[in-house]
Coordinates of C-alpha atoms in Angstrom, one line a residue:
M6 CA 0.0 0.2 -0.5
Q7 CA 1.5 3.6 -1.1
H8 CA 1.0 6.6 0.6
F9 CA 1.6 10.3 0.8
I10 CA 2.8 12.3 4.1
D11 CA 2.8 15.9 4.8
A12 CA 6.0 15.8 6.7
A13 CA 6.4 20.1 7.0
P14 CA 5.3 22.9 4.7
G15 CA 5.7 22.1 1.0
I16 CA 7.2 18.5 2.0
R17 CA 5.3 15.8 0.9
L18 CA 7.1 11.8 1.3
W19 CA 5.9 8.8 -0.3
A20 CA 5.7 5.7 1.7
E21 CA 5.2 2.0 1.2
E22 CA 3.7 -0.7 3.3
H23 CA 4.1 -4.5 3.4
G24 CA 3.1 -7.2 5.7
P25 CA 0.1 -7.6 7.6
T26 CA -0.9 -4.0 9.6
D27 CA -1.5 -5.4 12.8
A28 CA 2.3 -6.9 13.2
P29 CA 5.0 -4.4 14.8
P30 CA 6.0 -1.7 12.3
L31 CA 9.6 -2.0 11.2
L32 CA 10.5 1.3 9.4
L33 CA 13.8 1.4 7.2
I34 CA 15.5 4.3 6.5
M35 CA 17.8 4.2 4.1
G36 CA 21.2 6.5 3.0
A37 CA 22.0 9.8 1.6
Q38 CA 20.2 10.6 -1.9
S39 CA 18.8 7.3 -1.9
S40 CA 15.1 6.1 -2.5
G41 CA 13.1 4.1 0.1
R42 CA 13.5 1.4 -2.8
G43 CA 16.6 1.0 -2.6
W44 CA 15.8 -1.2 0.7
P45 CA 15.9 -4.3 -2.2
D46 CA 12.2 -6.1 -2.5
E47 CA 13.4 -9.6 -1.6
L48 CA 14.7 -8.2 1.9
V49 CA 11.1 -6.6 2.6
R50 CA 9.4 -9.6 1.9
M51 CA 11.7 -11.3 4.7
L52 CA 11.2 -8.4 6.8
A53 CA 7.2 -8.5 6.4
R54 CA 6.4 -12.0 7.5
R55 CA 6.6 -10.7 11.0
H56 CA 6.5 -7.1 10.2
R57 CA 4.4 -4.3 9.3
V58 CA 7.5 -3.0 6.7
I59 CA 7.5 0.8 6.0
R60 CA 10.1 1.9 3.5
Y61 CA 9.9 5.5 2.3
D62 CA 11.3 8.3 0.2
H63 CA 13.2 10.8 1.4
R64 CA 12.9 14.8 0.5
D65 CA 15.2 15.0 -2.8
T66 CA 14.7 11.5 -3.7
G67 CA 11.7 9.0 -5.4
R68 CA 8.3 10.4 -5.4
S69 CA 9.1 12.8 -2.6
T70 CA 9.2 16.3 -2.7
W71 CA 12.4 17.9 -4.4
S72 CA 13.3 21.2 -3.0
F73 CA 16.5 21.9 -1.3
D74 CA 17.4 24.1 -3.9
E75 CA 14.5 26.4 -3.3
R76 CA 14.7 25.5 0.3
P77 CA 17.8 24.0 1.9
Y78 CA 17.3 22.1 5.1
P79 CA 19.8 20.3 8.0
I80 CA 20.6 16.8 7.8
T81 CA 18.4 16.7 10.9
A82 CA 15.2 17.3 9.5
L83 CA 15.6 14.1 7.5
A84 CA 15.3 12.6 11.1
E85 CA 12.1 14.5 11.8
D86 CA 10.6 13.3 8.4
A87 CA 10.9 10.2 9.7
V88 CA 8.7 10.9 12.5
A89 CA 6.8 12.4 10.6
V90 CA 6.4 9.2 8.9
L91 CA 5.4 7.0 11.8
D92 CA 2.9 10.0 12.6
G93 CA 1.4 10.1 9.2
L94 CA 0.7 6.3 9.3
D95 CA -0.5 6.2 13.1
V96 CA 2.2 4.5 14.3
R97 CA 3.1 5.2 17.5
R98 CA 6.2 2.9 18.3
A99 CA 8.2 1.2 15.6
H100 CA 11.1 -0.7 15.2
V101 CA 13.6 1.2 12.4
A102 CA 16.7 0.0 10.5
G103 CA 19.0 2.7 9.0
M104 CA 21.6 2.0 6.7
S105 CA 24.6 4.7 5.6
L106 CA 22.9 8.1 6.6
G107 CA 19.8 6.5 7.6
G108 CA 21.5 4.7 10.2
M109 CA 22.8 8.0 11.7
L110 CA 18.9 9.1 11.1
A111 CA 18.2 6.5 13.1
Q112 CA 20.4 7.5 15.8
L113 CA 18.8 10.6 16.4
L114 CA 15.7 8.7 16.7
V115 CA 17.4 6.9 19.7
T116 CA 18.4 10.0 21.3
D117 CA 16.0 13.0 20.4
H118 CA 12.7 10.2 20.2
P119 CA 13.0 7.5 22.1
G120 CA 9.1 6.6 23.0
R121 CA 8.7 5.8 19.5
L122 CA 11.0 3.3 19.5
L123 CA 11.0 -0.5 19.8
S124 CA 14.4 -1.0 18.6
A125 CA 17.4 -0.1 16.4
T126 CA 19.4 -1.8 13.7
L127 CA 22.3 0.6 12.1
M128 CA 24.4 -0.8 9.3
G129 CA 26.7 1.2 7.0
T130 CA 27.6 3.7 9.3
C131 CA 29.0 5.6 12.2
A132 CA 28.8 6.7 15.5
L133 CA 27.4 10.2 16.5
S134 CA 29.9 10.4 19.3
T135 CA 33.2 11.8 20.1
A136 CA 34.0 8.8 22.8
P137 CA 37.1 7.2 21.6
Y138 CA 37.5 3.4 20.2
V139 CA 38.7 1.4 22.5
H140 CA 40.6 -1.0 20.9
P141 CA 40.8 -5.0 22.6
D142 CA 44.3 -4.6 24.0
G143 CA 43.5 -1.5 25.7
P144 CA 44.4 1.7 23.5
R145 CA 42.5 4.4 22.5
T146 CA 42.2 6.0 19.0
P147 CA 39.9 9.2 19.0
A148 CA 36.7 9.2 17.0
E149 CA 37.9 10.9 14.3
E150 CA 41.2 9.2 14.0
L151 CA 38.9 6.1 13.1
P152 CA 39.6 5.0 9.4
G153 CA 37.9 6.9 6.8
V154 CA 36.2 6.9 3.1
A155 CA 38.4 4.2 1.0
P156 CA 40.4 6.5 -2.1
H157 CA 38.6 5.3 -4.7
V158 CA 35.1 5.9 -3.2
L159 CA 36.1 9.4 -2.4
E160 CA 37.0 9.9 -6.2
M161 CA 33.8 8.6 -7.8
W162 CA 32.3 11.0 -5.2
A163 CA 34.5 14.2 -6.1
R164 CA 33.3 13.8 -9.8
P165 CA 30.9 16.3 -11.0
A166 CA 27.3 15.4 -11.4
E167 CA 26.6 15.4 -15.3
D168 CA 23.3 14.3 -17.0
L169 CA 24.6 12.1 -19.7
G170 CA 21.4 10.6 -20.5
L171 CA 19.7 7.5 -19.3
E172 CA 22.0 4.4 -20.0
A173 CA 25.1 6.5 -19.1
E174 CA 23.5 7.2 -15.5
L175 CA 22.5 3.7 -15.1
E176 CA 26.0 2.6 -15.7
R177 CA 27.5 5.5 -13.2
R178 CA 25.3 3.9 -10.5
V179 CA 26.4 0.3 -11.6
E180 CA 30.1 1.4 -11.5
H181 CA 28.9 3.4 -7.9
W182 CA 27.4 -0.2 -6.4
R183 CA 30.6 -2.1 -7.3
A184 CA 32.6 0.2 -5.5
L185 CA 30.6 0.3 -2.7
S186 CA 29.8 -3.5 -2.8
G187 CA 33.5 -4.4 -1.6
E188 CA 35.9 -7.2 -2.6
L189 CA 35.2 -10.4 -0.5
L190 CA 31.7 -11.2 -2.8
P191 CA 31.6 -11.7 -6.6
F192 CA 29.6 -7.9 -7.9
D193 CA 26.2 -8.8 -10.0
A194 CA 25.8 -6.2 -12.4
E195 CA 23.2 -6.9 -13.6
Y196 CA 21.0 -7.6 -10.1
A197 CA 22.3 -3.8 -9.6
R198 CA 21.4 -2.4 -13.1
D199 CA 18.0 -4.1 -12.6
L200 CA 17.3 -2.1 -9.3
E201 CA 18.5 0.6 -10.2
R202 CA 16.4 1.1 -13.5
R203 CA 13.4 0.0 -11.3
I204 CA 14.1 3.1 -8.8
I205 CA 14.0 5.5 -11.8
E206 CA 11.0 3.2 -13.2
H207 CA 9.7 4.5 -9.4
T208 CA 10.9 8.2 -9.4
G209 CA 10.3 9.1 -13.0
H210 CA 13.7 10.6 -14.3
H211 CA 16.9 9.7 -14.0
I212 CA 18.6 13.1 -12.6
A213 CA 21.1 12.1 -9.9
G214 CA 20.3 14.0 -6.5
T215 CA 22.9 16.5 -4.4
A216 CA 20.6 17.7 -2.1
H217 CA 22.0 15.2 0.9
A218 CA 25.7 16.0 0.4
R219 CA 25.1 19.7 0.7
A220 CA 22.9 20.0 3.7
D221 CA 23.7 21.4 6.8
D222 CA 25.6 18.6 8.6
S223 CA 25.8 20.2 12.1
G224 CA 24.3 19.7 15.7
M225 CA 24.4 15.6 15.4
I226 CA 26.9 14.8 18.0
R227 CA 24.8 12.7 20.7
T228 CA 27.9 11.4 22.9
D229 CA 26.0 11.6 26.1
E230 CA 22.5 10.5 24.8
L231 CA 23.9 7.1 23.1
A232 CA 25.8 6.0 26.1
K233 CA 22.6 6.4 28.2
T234 CA 19.8 4.7 25.7
D235 CA 17.2 2.5 26.6
V236 CA 16.3 1.8 23.1
P237 CA 17.5 -2.2 22.8
T238 CA 20.8 -1.5 19.4
L239 CA 21.9 -4.0 16.7
V240 CA 24.8 -2.6 14.7
I241 CA 25.9 -4.6 11.7
S242 CA 29.6 -5.0 11.0
A243 CA 30.3 -5.4 7.2
P244 CA 33.9 -6.9 7.1
A245 CA 33.8 -5.4 3.1
E246 CA 32.8 -2.2 4.4
P247 CA 34.7 0.8 2.1
V248 CA 32.6 4.0 3.4
F249 CA 32.9 2.9 7.3
P250 CA 35.4 0.2 8.1
P251 CA 35.6 -1.3 10.5
P252 CA 36.3 -0.4 14.0
H253 CA 33.5 1.7 13.1
P254 CA 30.8 -1.4 14.0
Q255 CA 32.5 -2.0 16.9
H256 CA 33.1 1.7 17.8
L257 CA 29.2 2.2 17.8
A258 CA 28.5 -1.0 19.9
Q259 CA 30.8 0.6 22.4
V260 CA 28.9 4.0 22.7
I261 CA 25.5 3.2 22.2
R262 CA 24.5 1.8 25.7
G263 CA 23.9 -2.1 25.4
A264 CA 24.4 -2.4 21.8
R265 CA 24.7 -5.8 19.9
L266 CA 27.6 -6.5 17.4
V267 CA 26.4 -9.1 14.3
E268 CA 28.5 -9.5 11.5
I269 CA 27.4 -9.9 8.0
P270 CA 30.1 -12.3 6.1
G271 CA 30.8 -10.2 3.0
M272 CA 29.1 -7.1 3.6
G273 CA 30.3 -3.8 2.3
H274 CA 28.0 -0.8 1.8
A275 CA 25.4 -2.9 -0.3
L276 CA 22.5 -5.1 0.0
P277 CA 23.4 -7.6 -2.7
R278 CA 21.4 -10.8 -2.5
P279 CA 23.9 -13.2 -0.7
V280 CA 23.5 -10.9 2.4
L281 CA 20.1 -10.4 2.3
G282 CA 19.3 -13.7 3.9
P283 CA 21.9 -13.8 6.9
L284 CA 20.8 -9.7 7.5
A285 CA 17.1 -10.2 7.7
S286 CA 17.4 -12.8 10.3
A287 CA 19.3 -10.8 12.3
I288 CA 17.6 -8.3 11.8
L289 CA 14.2 -10.6 12.7
E290 CA 16.2 -11.9 15.7
H291 CA 17.1 -8.9 17.0
T292 CA 13.4 -7.3 16.9
S293 CA 12.0 -10.5 18.4
E294 CA 14.2 -10.1 21.3
A295 CA 13.7 -6.5 22.1
R296 CA 11.3 -5.8 25.1
R297 CA 11.0 -2.4 26.5
P298 CA 8.4 -1.3 29.2
N299 CA 5.1 -0.9 28.0
S300 CA 5.8 -2.1 24.0

């Protein structure tokens, strides 16, 4: 079932639900410049066996309002959009799962709206914390000195956005997924191309968005709040991750009170078919075990 939700003045968000309407809600939050259709249908179906799964388009993606050039907004507004989706669908409390920027937004929900969450799952992201990473053998690494984005990914991100036509844009996106997937699993170019072709059809055009890369990202640190949270949190560790490589997941699990860490073999900064089953199993185990007062 599809919906359009008024999230803010002049901002309408597209959302879609799968699964039983009386099942525990699970809100999926995608990364920067990514439509909610970036969550593969196969993964959504797996999760919908036990959940009312909700995926949605951030503003300036997919079928949601594209408005940044006329009305710039901070990244924190995207977290409030997620709350607006819950409100628009009459969801009082939900499990959330966020990937990349979506994992940061999920952390903002954990700290700023804990009463709306049943649990959180974070993947492909970094901690919104200035606390150092403590290595297993004792040394500490300041958060700002943890490994950065792989050079080959940074090089792709630095290229200017150009409209060279649909097929050229499809090829660019496929190569982007190749770079993000890491080197531990064979890359399936046709799978990536099919995913992006369906996203373009959903959006109605192939123009690449840049709003989230230009949005103000200040005011997102939540060191103390993450250390005190009661929201059950699962951190997914991806050994082939080129954007937030290890030990970023380990750092996340340290700075979020009570967080649990699960590694998905071969996973990078993408959702190829081989990781979907293990990822769904990890999320479903976490959501089934999450217990909070009055849940």
